[in-house]
Amino acid sequence: MGQFSVIFSRNPGSALSANQHLVAFSGEVDDKESGPDPFTETSKELNPGLNGRDIREAFKLPEYHVLLVANKFQTGFDQPLLCGMYVDRRLAGIQAVQTLSRLNRSYPGKDTTYVLDFVNSSDDILKAFQTYYETAHLANVTDPNLVFDLRAKLDASGYYDSFEVDRVVKVELDPLSKQGDLIAAIWPVVDRLLKSYKAAQECRKIALAKDDAQTTKDAQDEMNALILFRNDMGAFVRLYAFLAQIFDYGNTDIEKRYMFYRRLIPQLEFGCERETVDLSQIKLTHHKLSSKGQRPLALSSSEEATLKPYTAPGSGSLQDKEKALFAQIVERLNDLFQGVDEEDQVRYVMGDIKGQMLKSETLVQQAMNNTKEQFANSPDILTKIMDAVIDASDSHSSLSNQALGSSRVREGIKELLLGHGQLWEGLRQRGEASDHQTG
């Protein structure tokens, strides 16, 4: 039912009569495989012993010692009994400091704390704490009026109107409303925006086939505008969530848009298909823990940290999105390969390997005649990856040796090419271009 990011472990005290757990997350999770109805914190399947109590209060009881959280209780959760934390998500900056600091409350009999981190390096955590350890200076102040400026920009886009905002907010605030009511309220906006993006995408494809440069540019501009609109909504949500803790805006229209955007953003995938990996058949047979020794993490630093304020949110471009995409690719490749320069990894997988596979007539035909999901199940993909790895062994010996010696690496390459690498889309474009030339 989704991934939990942090697990808090409580000091058991003098006795451990039971070891029940609690699950904390915001909103609802709709998972048809686990049950027909959406799940919340109060669902009996997740927290059967909650009985209407607040999770903070229930966690004080002696029968609870483990709290699983997903993007919740990482700030402002004051429970002095916490002594252990298991981290399974990327943490950085102030978020790392706030999350790990949940453990720093003192309590009689609590003489130690521990963090078992499966994701972050000690250098990253040290860097996060150094910023705030001694002295941090603000480079400038954040203008609270930035929220109004960004709201004006989003309203002027014409992608929604005030009636549609009010319709969603009314359902959001109604304690008797159901998930279906919310979908009915927001779907007209979602459907219109998704269709607009799809129409521009199809127009661009046709214009490319006709070699119509101006129409291609116009269609691409429309697609870019929709993507930037979604990015600007995300900027508004982050900015308002931060500044509303400091300033009393006293403006219900601002709060309404915050609620509206939070519901709208997750629905706008704009041509991005979510890639999932089936882990149901994987079984853990063994594991090994090895000590790498102790190392000092000195918090004192000769350099003073400078904290930057919010400036001109919503003024970004698609370059920001491309940088974020590149960072995601690099992060995944770093999980696959060891001891190789990041740019070499990207060039190897997204350049050499993908380039070789795009030349395969077999894969072109399979992509043309199958959906992306069907194509992903083709055994020929891994075969062609192996062929491409062997072909690239002369110029990238270290990377090829790692790929040849590990099925996990080859599966990871396949996942990246089908996801961020858009291999299926590239093969179809090649097939369509070939058909057009033949016709």
GROMACS .gro file of C-alpha atoms in nm:
model
  439
    1MET     CA    1   0.000   0.000   0.000
    2GLY     CA    2   0.272   0.248  -0.078
    3GLN     CA    3   0.611   0.317   0.069
    4PHE     CA    4   0.663   0.429   0.425
    5SER     CA    5   0.955   0.663   0.461
    6VAL     CA    6   1.044   0.661   0.832
    7ILE     CA    7   0.984   0.419   1.118
    8PHE     CA    8   1.001   0.553   1.474
    9SER     CA    9   1.092   0.314   1.753
   10ARG     CA   10   0.996   0.399   2.110
   11ASN     CA   11   1.192   0.331   2.427
   12PRO     CA   12   1.018   0.021   2.570
   13GLY     CA   13   1.085   0.122   2.929
   14SER     CA   14   1.071  -0.139   3.201
   15ALA     CA   15   0.846  -0.391   3.029
   16LEU     CA   16   0.733  -0.485   2.681
   17SER     CA   17   0.391  -0.643   2.716
   18ALA     CA   18   0.302  -0.604   2.350
   19ASN     CA   19   0.463  -0.476   2.034
   20GLN     CA   20   0.180  -0.334   1.829
   21HIS     CA   21   0.241  -0.076   1.562
   22LEU     CA   22   0.066   0.236   1.432
   23VAL     CA   23   0.060   0.370   1.076
   24ALA     CA   24   0.049   0.745   1.010
   25PHE     CA   25  -0.011   0.927   0.681
   26SER     CA   26  -0.221   1.215   0.551
   27GLY     CA   27  -0.531   1.194   0.336
   28GLU     CA   28  -0.646   0.874   0.171
   29VAL     CA   29  -0.481   0.586  -0.015
   30ASP     CA   30  -0.691   0.421  -0.284
   31ASP     CA   31  -0.553   0.068  -0.336
   32LYS     CA   32  -0.802  -0.170  -0.498
   33GLU     CA   33  -0.572  -0.469  -0.445
   34SER     CA   34  -0.590  -0.421  -0.067
   35GLY     CA   35  -0.958  -0.329  -0.042
   36PRO     CA   36  -1.250  -0.170  -0.226
   37ASP     CA   37  -1.262   0.147  -0.016
   38PRO     CA   38  -0.995   0.416   0.032
   39PHE     CA   39  -0.773   0.371   0.338
   40THR     CA   40  -0.711   0.639   0.602
   41GLU     CA   41  -0.530   0.649   0.934
   42THR     CA   42  -0.850   0.549   1.109
   43SER     CA   43  -0.910   0.240   0.894
   44LYS     CA   44  -0.939  -0.071   1.108
   45GLU     CA   45  -0.713  -0.262   0.867
   46LEU     CA   46  -0.423  -0.029   0.947
   47ASN     CA   47  -0.485   0.092   1.302
   48PRO     CA   48  -0.741  -0.145   1.457
   49GLY     CA   49  -0.675  -0.025   1.812
   50LEU     CA   50  -0.696   0.347   1.745
   51ASN     CA   51  -1.065   0.376   1.835
   52GLY     CA   52  -1.095   0.740   1.731
   53ARG     CA   53  -0.792   0.860   1.929
   54ASP     CA   54  -0.525   1.089   1.789
   55ILE     CA   55  -0.220   0.887   1.685
   56ARG     CA   56   0.007   1.108   1.897
   57GLU     CA   57  -0.194   1.021   2.207
   58ALA     CA   58  -0.228   0.652   2.120
   59PHE     CA   59   0.147   0.620   2.071
   60LYS     CA   60   0.200   0.716   2.437
   61LEU     CA   61   0.029   0.396   2.548
   62PRO     CA   62   0.255   0.109   2.661
   63GLU     CA   63   0.132  -0.137   2.397
   64TYR     CA   64   0.266   0.070   2.107
   65HIS     CA   65   0.637   0.082   2.032
   66VAL     CA   66   0.662   0.123   1.652
   67LEU     CA   67   0.521   0.405   1.437
   68LEU     CA   68   0.542   0.385   1.056
   69VAL     CA   69   0.507   0.725   0.889
   70ALA     CA   70   0.483   0.846   0.528
   71ASN     CA   71   0.559   1.219   0.499
   72LYS     CA   72   0.414   1.288   0.840
   73PHE     CA   73   0.542   1.364   1.190
   74GLN     CA   74   0.882   1.457   1.050
   75THR     CA   75   0.839   1.803   1.204
   76GLY     CA   76   0.669   1.916   1.523
   77PHE     CA   77   0.627   1.564   1.665
   78ASP     CA   78   0.734   1.594   2.029
   79GLN     CA   79   0.754   1.241   2.173
   80PRO     CA   80   1.043   1.213   2.424
   81LEU     CA   81   1.021   0.831   2.432
   82LEU     CA   82   1.148   0.804   2.073
   83CYS     CA   83   1.492   0.646   2.068
   84GLY     CA   84   1.529   0.479   1.727
   85MET     CA   85   1.460   0.562   1.365
   86TYR     CA   86   1.469   0.358   1.042
   87VAL     CA   87   1.497   0.582   0.735
   88ASP     CA   88   1.402   0.461   0.388
   89ARG     CA   89   1.380   0.784   0.191
   90ARG     CA   90   1.608   1.060   0.068
   91LEU     CA   91   1.659   1.338   0.323
   92ALA     CA   92   1.844   1.665   0.268
   93GLY     CA   93   1.877   2.015   0.411
   94ILE     CA   94   1.635   2.131   0.676
   95GLN     CA   95   1.417   1.822   0.622
   96ALA     CA   96   1.702   1.596   0.734
   97VAL     CA   97   1.764   1.810   1.042
   98GLN     CA   98   1.397   1.823   1.139
   99THR     CA   99   1.338   1.452   1.084
  100LEU     CA  100   1.639   1.321   1.275
  101SER     CA  101   1.580   1.574   1.553
  102ARG     CA  102   1.265   1.387   1.653
  103LEU     CA  103   1.500   1.173   1.864
  104ASN     CA  104   1.673   1.448   2.063
  105ARG     CA  105   1.423   1.479   2.351
  106SER     CA  106   1.549   1.361   2.688
  107TYR     CA  107   1.360   1.114   2.909
  108PRO     CA  108   1.447   0.924   3.229
  109GLY     CA  109   1.611   0.591   3.140
  110LYS     CA  110   1.672   0.696   2.778
  111ASP     CA  111   2.050   0.686   2.750
  112THR     CA  112   2.103   0.632   2.377
  113THR     CA  113   1.949   0.689   2.035
  114TYR     CA  114   2.018   0.530   1.698
  115VAL     CA  115   1.937   0.586   1.331
  116LEU     CA  116   1.945   0.307   1.074
  117ASP     CA  117   1.952   0.484   0.737
  118PHE     CA  118   1.915   0.276   0.420
  119VAL     CA  119   1.941   0.565   0.175
  120ASN     CA  120   2.145   0.867   0.283
  121SER     CA  121   2.521   0.893   0.322
  122SER     CA  122   2.683   1.026   0.638
  123ASP     CA  123   2.836   1.312   0.435
  124ASP     CA  124   2.491   1.428   0.319
  125ILE     CA  125   2.354   1.427   0.675
  126LEU     CA  126   2.662   1.604   0.810
  127LYS     CA  127   2.629   1.873   0.544
  128ALA     CA  128   2.263   1.926   0.640
  129PHE     CA  129   2.342   1.970   1.011
  130GLN     CA  130   2.645   2.193   0.957
  131THR     CA  131   2.427   2.459   0.800
  132TYR     CA  132   2.231   2.510   1.122
  133TYR     CA  133   2.482   2.399   1.388
  134GLU     CA  134   2.646   2.728   1.475
  135THR     CA  135   2.536   3.035   1.284
  136ALA     CA  136   2.323   3.068   0.973
  137HIS     CA  137   2.254   3.403   0.807
  138LEU     CA  138   1.966   3.500   0.581
  139ALA     CA  139   2.090   3.645   0.254
  140ASN     CA  140   1.765   3.841   0.226
  141VAL     CA  141   1.401   3.827   0.333
  142THR     CA  142   1.114   3.644   0.167
  143ASP     CA  143   0.841   3.873   0.039
  144PRO     CA  144   0.497   3.745   0.156
  145ASN     CA  145   0.339   3.910  -0.149
  146LEU     CA  146   0.500   3.647  -0.372
  147VAL     CA  147   0.197   3.428  -0.297
  148PHE     CA  148  -0.036   3.688  -0.447
  149ASP     CA  149   0.188   3.737  -0.751
  150LEU     CA  150   0.193   3.365  -0.822
  151ARG     CA  151  -0.182   3.335  -0.769
  152ALA     CA  152  -0.238   3.615  -1.023
  153LYS     CA  153  -0.017   3.437  -1.276
  154LEU     CA  154  -0.202   3.107  -1.232
  155ASP     CA  155  -0.546   3.272  -1.251
  156ALA     CA  156  -0.443   3.454  -1.569
  157SER     CA  157  -0.349   3.126  -1.738
  158GLY     CA  158  -0.718   3.057  -1.806
  159TYR     CA  159  -0.692   2.685  -1.731
  160TYR     CA  160  -0.960   2.702  -1.458
  161ASP     CA  161  -1.211   2.948  -1.311
  162SER     CA  162  -1.326   3.043  -0.960
  163PHE     CA  163  -1.638   2.828  -0.984
  164GLU     CA  164  -1.426   2.517  -1.041
  165VAL     CA  165  -1.205   2.608  -0.747
  166ASP     CA  166  -1.505   2.658  -0.518
  167ARG     CA  167  -1.660   2.329  -0.632
  168VAL     CA  168  -1.353   2.132  -0.526
  169VAL     CA  169  -1.311   2.322  -0.198
  170LYS     CA  170  -1.676   2.267  -0.104
  171VAL     CA  171  -1.630   1.890  -0.133
  172GLU     CA  172  -1.294   1.905   0.044
  173LEU     CA  173  -1.445   2.079   0.347
  174ASP     CA  174  -1.759   1.866   0.365
  175PRO     CA  175  -1.705   1.598   0.635
  176LEU     CA  176  -1.972   1.379   0.470
  177SER     CA  177  -1.820   1.384   0.123
  178LYS     CA  178  -1.665   1.072  -0.031
  179GLN     CA  179  -1.378   1.009  -0.267
  180GLY     CA  180  -1.623   0.985  -0.557
  181ASP     CA  181  -1.753   1.335  -0.480
  182LEU     CA  182  -1.404   1.477  -0.500
  183ILE     CA  183  -1.333   1.300  -0.830
  184ALA     CA  184  -1.659   1.433  -0.975
  185ALA     CA  185  -1.571   1.786  -0.865
  186ILE     CA  186  -1.218   1.799  -1.002
  187TRP     CA  187  -1.237   1.568  -1.304
  188PRO     CA  188  -1.383   1.824  -1.551
  189VAL     CA  189  -1.068   2.036  -1.503
  190VAL     CA  190  -0.837   1.735  -1.519
  191ASP     CA  191  -1.005   1.596  -1.830
  192ARG     CA  192  -0.989   1.930  -2.011
  193LEU     CA  193  -0.619   1.981  -1.937
  194LEU     CA  194  -0.519   1.624  -2.024
  195LYS     CA  195  -0.711   1.643  -2.352
  196SER     CA  196  -0.547   1.977  -2.434
  197TYR     CA  197  -0.203   1.827  -2.382
  198LYS     CA  198  -0.294   1.515  -2.583
  199ALA     CA  199  -0.430   1.724  -2.870
  200ALA     CA  200  -0.111   1.934  -2.879
  201GLN     CA  201   0.096   1.617  -2.869
  202GLU     CA  202  -0.091   1.468  -3.165
  203CYS     CA  203  -0.070   1.797  -3.354
  204ARG     CA  204   0.305   1.807  -3.303
  205LYS     CA  205   0.341   1.448  -3.426
  206ILE     CA  206   0.148   1.523  -3.746
  207ALA     CA  207   0.340   1.848  -3.801
  208LEU     CA  208   0.670   1.663  -3.762
  209ALA     CA  209   0.563   1.411  -4.025
  210LYS     CA  210   0.472   1.696  -4.261
  211ASP     CA  211   0.793   1.884  -4.178
  212ASP     CA  212   0.581   2.186  -4.074
  213ALA     CA  213   0.822   2.378  -3.846
  214GLN     CA  214   0.583   2.653  -3.735
  215THR     CA  215   0.299   2.419  -3.637
  216THR     CA  216   0.547   2.196  -3.460
  217LYS     CA  217   0.674   2.493  -3.259
  218ASP     CA  218   0.322   2.610  -3.172
  219ALA     CA  219   0.221   2.264  -3.052
  220GLN     CA  220   0.540   2.230  -2.848
  221ASP     CA  221   0.480   2.572  -2.691
  222GLU     CA  222   0.131   2.466  -2.587
  223MET     CA  223   0.265   2.147  -2.429
  224ASN     CA  224   0.537   2.346  -2.250
  225ALA     CA  225   0.282   2.594  -2.119
  226LEU     CA  226   0.077   2.317  -1.960
  227ILE     CA  227   0.384   2.162  -1.799
  228LEU     CA  228   0.493   2.500  -1.662
  229PHE     CA  229   0.139   2.558  -1.531
  230ARG     CA  230   0.165   2.236  -1.331
  231ASN     CA  231   0.511   2.336  -1.206
  232ASP     CA  232   0.383   2.678  -1.101
  233MET     CA  233   0.101   2.518  -0.902
  234GLY     CA  234   0.361   2.308  -0.722
  235ALA     CA  235   0.561   2.624  -0.646
  236PHE     CA  236   0.248   2.791  -0.506
  237VAL     CA  237   0.170   2.494  -0.281
  238ARG     CA  238   0.524   2.484  -0.140
  239LEU     CA  239   0.546   2.860  -0.095
  240TYR     CA  240   0.207   2.898   0.072
  241ALA     CA  241   0.263   2.600   0.303
  242PHE     CA  242   0.585   2.767   0.420
  243LEU     CA  243   0.474   3.130   0.448
  244ALA     CA  244   0.132   3.056   0.600
  245GLN     CA  245   0.313   2.941   0.913
  246ILE     CA  246   0.456   3.292   0.951
  247PHE     CA  247   0.204   3.529   0.795
  248ASP     CA  248  -0.171   3.548   0.845
  249TYR     CA  249  -0.293   3.608   0.493
  250GLY     CA  250  -0.655   3.638   0.600
  251ASN     CA  251  -0.758   3.561   0.243
  252THR     CA  252  -0.984   3.263   0.184
  253ASP     CA  253  -0.922   3.273  -0.194
  254ILE     CA  254  -0.553   3.201  -0.133
  255GLU     CA  255  -0.637   2.908   0.094
  256LYS     CA  256  -0.891   2.778  -0.158
  257ARG     CA  257  -0.636   2.770  -0.434
  258TYR     CA  258  -0.390   2.591  -0.209
  259MET     CA  259  -0.649   2.316  -0.155
  260PHE     CA  260  -0.747   2.312  -0.523
  261TYR     CA  261  -0.390   2.288  -0.654
  262ARG     CA  262  -0.299   2.011  -0.409
  263ARG     CA  263  -0.578   1.797  -0.552
  264LEU     CA  264  -0.517   1.892  -0.915
  265ILE     CA  265  -0.139   1.846  -0.941
  266PRO     CA  266  -0.127   1.465  -0.888
  267GLN     CA  267  -0.382   1.415  -1.168
  268LEU     CA  268  -0.180   1.594  -1.436
  269GLU     CA  269   0.066   1.333  -1.560
  270PHE     CA  270   0.087   1.491  -1.908
  271GLY     CA  271   0.213   1.199  -2.111
  272CYS     CA  272   0.417   1.045  -1.830
  273GLU     CA  273   0.330   0.685  -1.757
  274ARG     CA  274   0.416   0.556  -1.416
  275GLU     CA  275   0.661   0.271  -1.428
  276THR     CA  276   0.623  -0.001  -1.167
  277VAL     CA  277   0.831  -0.306  -1.091
  278ASP     CA  278   0.663  -0.631  -0.985
  279LEU     CA  279   0.826  -0.740  -0.660
  280SER     CA  280   0.565  -0.999  -0.563
  281GLN     CA  281   0.784  -1.296  -0.657
  282ILE     CA  282   1.101  -1.168  -0.493
  283LYS     CA  283   1.205  -1.347  -0.174
  284LEU     CA  284   1.481  -1.239   0.062
  285THR     CA  285   1.708  -1.541   0.105
  286HIS     CA  286   1.993  -1.384   0.300
  287HIS     CA  287   2.154  -1.055   0.388
  288LYS     CA  288   2.486  -0.936   0.523
  289LEU     CA  289   2.582  -0.645   0.744
  290SER     CA  290   2.942  -0.531   0.740
  291SER     CA  291   3.100  -0.263   0.956
  292LYS     CA  292   3.288   0.012   0.774
  293GLY     CA  293   3.432   0.139   1.099
  294GLN     CA  294   3.368   0.459   1.287
  295ARG     CA  295   3.437   0.803   1.150
  296PRO     CA  296   3.419   1.145   1.317
  297LEU     CA  297   3.155   1.385   1.188
  298ALA     CA  298   3.275   1.727   1.296
  299LEU     CA  299   2.990   1.978   1.290
  300SER     CA  300   3.213   2.284   1.329
  301SER     CA  301   3.289   2.451   1.000
  302SER     CA  302   3.499   2.753   0.915
  303GLU     CA  303   3.246   2.871   0.658
  304GLU     CA  304   2.930   3.052   0.763
  305ALA     CA  305   2.614   2.916   0.604
  306THR     CA  306   2.384   3.152   0.417
  307LEU     CA  307   2.017   3.066   0.379
  308LYS     CA  308   1.851   3.187   0.062
  309PRO     CA  309   1.496   3.327   0.065
  310TYR     CA  310   1.217   3.251  -0.182
  311THR     CA  311   1.254   3.473  -0.486
  312ALA     CA  312   1.022   3.492  -0.787
  313PRO     CA  313   0.853   3.149  -0.762
  314GLY     CA  314   0.685   3.043  -1.083
  315SER     CA  315   0.946   3.210  -1.301
  316GLY     CA  316   1.122   2.886  -1.388
  317SER     CA  317   1.148   2.724  -1.727
  318LEU     CA  318   1.152   2.375  -1.866
  319GLN     CA  319   1.527   2.372  -1.810
  320ASP     CA  320   1.449   2.326  -1.440
  321LYS     CA  321   1.239   2.021  -1.525
  322GLU     CA  322   1.514   1.883  -1.745
  323LYS     CA  323   1.767   1.929  -1.465
  324ALA     CA  324   1.537   1.745  -1.225
  325LEU     CA  325   1.493   1.464  -1.477
  326PHE     CA  326   1.870   1.440  -1.527
  327ALA     CA  327   1.917   1.424  -1.148
  328GLN     CA  328   1.665   1.138  -1.125
  329ILE     CA  329   1.848   0.947  -1.399
  330VAL     CA  330   2.184   0.999  -1.230
  331GLU     CA  331   2.045   0.892  -0.894
  332ARG     CA  332   1.914   0.567  -1.042
  333LEU     CA  333   2.238   0.500  -1.230
  334ASN     CA  334   2.437   0.555  -0.912
  335ASP     CA  335   2.233   0.275  -0.758
  336LEU     CA  336   2.328   0.045  -1.046
  337PHE     CA  337   2.695   0.122  -1.112
  338GLN     CA  338   2.990   0.167  -0.880
  339GLY     CA  339   3.306   0.375  -0.920
  340VAL     CA  340   3.222   0.539  -1.255
  341ASP     CA  341   3.179   0.906  -1.342
  342GLU     CA  342   2.813   1.014  -1.351
  343GLU     CA  343   2.832   1.167  -1.699
  344ASP     CA  344   2.990   0.848  -1.833
  345GLN     CA  345   2.701   0.648  -1.685
  346VAL     CA  346   2.439   0.869  -1.854
  347ARG     CA  347   2.627   0.867  -2.186
  348TYR     CA  348   2.664   0.489  -2.167
  349VAL     CA  349   2.298   0.402  -2.094
  350MET     CA  350   2.105   0.690  -2.252
  351GLY     CA  351   2.346   0.726  -2.544
  352ASP     CA  352   2.529   0.409  -2.644
  353ILE     CA  353   2.288   0.142  -2.516
  354LYS     CA  354   1.970   0.324  -2.614
  355GLY     CA  355   2.119   0.419  -2.953
  356GLN     CA  356   2.198   0.055  -3.033
  357MET     CA  357   1.850  -0.058  -2.932
  358LEU     CA  358   1.680   0.206  -3.144
  359LYS     CA  359   1.847   0.044  -3.447
  360SER     CA  360   1.677  -0.292  -3.382
  361GLU     CA  361   1.409  -0.366  -3.642
  362THR     CA  362   1.271  -0.637  -3.413
  363LEU     CA  363   1.209  -0.390  -3.132
  364VAL     CA  364   1.066  -0.134  -3.376
  365GLN     CA  365   0.805  -0.384  -3.497
  366GLN     CA  366   0.719  -0.490  -3.142
  367ALA     CA  367   0.679  -0.128  -3.030
  368MET     CA  368   0.459  -0.049  -3.329
  369ASN     CA  369   0.228  -0.344  -3.266
  370ASN     CA  370   0.203  -0.345  -2.886
  371THR     CA  371   0.112  -0.113  -2.601
  372LYS     CA  372   0.391   0.005  -2.376
  373GLU     CA  373   0.288  -0.244  -2.106
  374GLN     CA  374   0.289  -0.533  -2.354
  375PHE     CA  375   0.620  -0.421  -2.503
  376ALA     CA  376   0.782  -0.411  -2.156
  377ASN     CA  377   0.723  -0.787  -2.126
  378SER     CA  378   0.917  -0.871  -2.443
  379PRO     CA  379   1.216  -1.099  -2.372
  380ASP     CA  380   1.393  -0.941  -2.668
  381ILE     CA  381   1.455  -0.621  -2.471
  382LEU     CA  382   1.701  -0.783  -2.231
  383THR     CA  383   1.860  -0.972  -2.521
  384LYS     CA  384   1.919  -0.648  -2.711
  385ILE     CA  385   2.051  -0.483  -2.394
  386MET     CA  386   2.304  -0.764  -2.360
  387ASP     CA  387   2.406  -0.723  -2.725
  388ALA     CA  388   2.448  -0.348  -2.682
  389VAL     CA  389   2.650  -0.396  -2.363
  390ILE     CA  390   2.889  -0.631  -2.545
  391ASP     CA  391   2.921  -0.389  -2.838
  392ALA     CA  392   3.009  -0.105  -2.598
  393SER     CA  393   3.262  -0.305  -2.396
  394ASP     CA  394   3.563  -0.162  -2.581
  395SER     CA  395   3.478   0.203  -2.508
  396HIS     CA  396   3.317   0.147  -2.165
  397SER     CA  397   3.488  -0.158  -2.021
  398SER     CA  398   3.414  -0.089  -1.653
  399LEU     CA  399   3.043  -0.019  -1.710
  400SER     CA  400   3.002  -0.313  -1.949
  401ASN     CA  401   3.173  -0.552  -1.709
  402GLN     CA  402   2.934  -0.451  -1.431
  403ALA     CA  403   2.633  -0.490  -1.663
  404LEU     CA  404   2.750  -0.826  -1.796
  405GLY     CA  405   2.805  -0.960  -1.447
  406SER     CA  406   2.475  -0.855  -1.293
  407SER     CA  407   2.118  -0.927  -1.401
  408ARG     CA  408   2.009  -0.659  -1.153
  409VAL     CA  409   2.205  -0.396  -1.345
  410ARG     CA  410   2.057  -0.510  -1.678
  411GLU     CA  411   1.705  -0.502  -1.533
  412GLY     CA  412   1.778  -0.154  -1.401
  413ILE     CA  413   1.892  -0.041  -1.745
  414LYS     CA  414   1.573  -0.181  -1.894
  415GLU     CA  415   1.361   0.003  -1.636
  416LEU     CA  416   1.538   0.332  -1.706
  417LEU     CA  417   1.511   0.299  -2.084
  418LEU     CA  418   1.141   0.220  -2.070
  419GLY     CA  419   1.081   0.504  -1.822
  420HIS     CA  420   1.291   0.820  -1.845
  421GLY     CA  421   1.466   0.696  -2.160
  422GLN     CA  422   1.133   0.665  -2.349
  423LEU     CA  423   1.264   0.373  -2.554
  424TRP     CA  424   0.916   0.257  -2.658
  425GLU     CA  425   0.824   0.607  -2.775
  426GLY     CA  426   1.151   0.640  -2.967
  427LEU     CA  427   1.104   0.306  -3.142
  428ARG     CA  428   0.750   0.399  -3.243
  429GLN     CA  429   0.866   0.734  -3.381
  430ARG     CA  430   1.129   0.554  -3.586
  431GLY     CA  431   0.869   0.309  -3.716
  432GLU     CA  432   0.622   0.588  -3.801
  433ALA     CA  433   0.893   0.785  -3.979
  434SER     CA  434   0.986   0.477  -4.180
  435ASP     CA  435   0.622   0.416  -4.276
  436HIS     CA  436   0.585   0.780  -4.380
  437GLN     CA  437   0.890   0.764  -4.604
  438THR     CA  438   0.767   0.442  -4.760
  439GLY     CA  439   0.422   0.588  -4.820
   0.00000   0.00000   0.00000
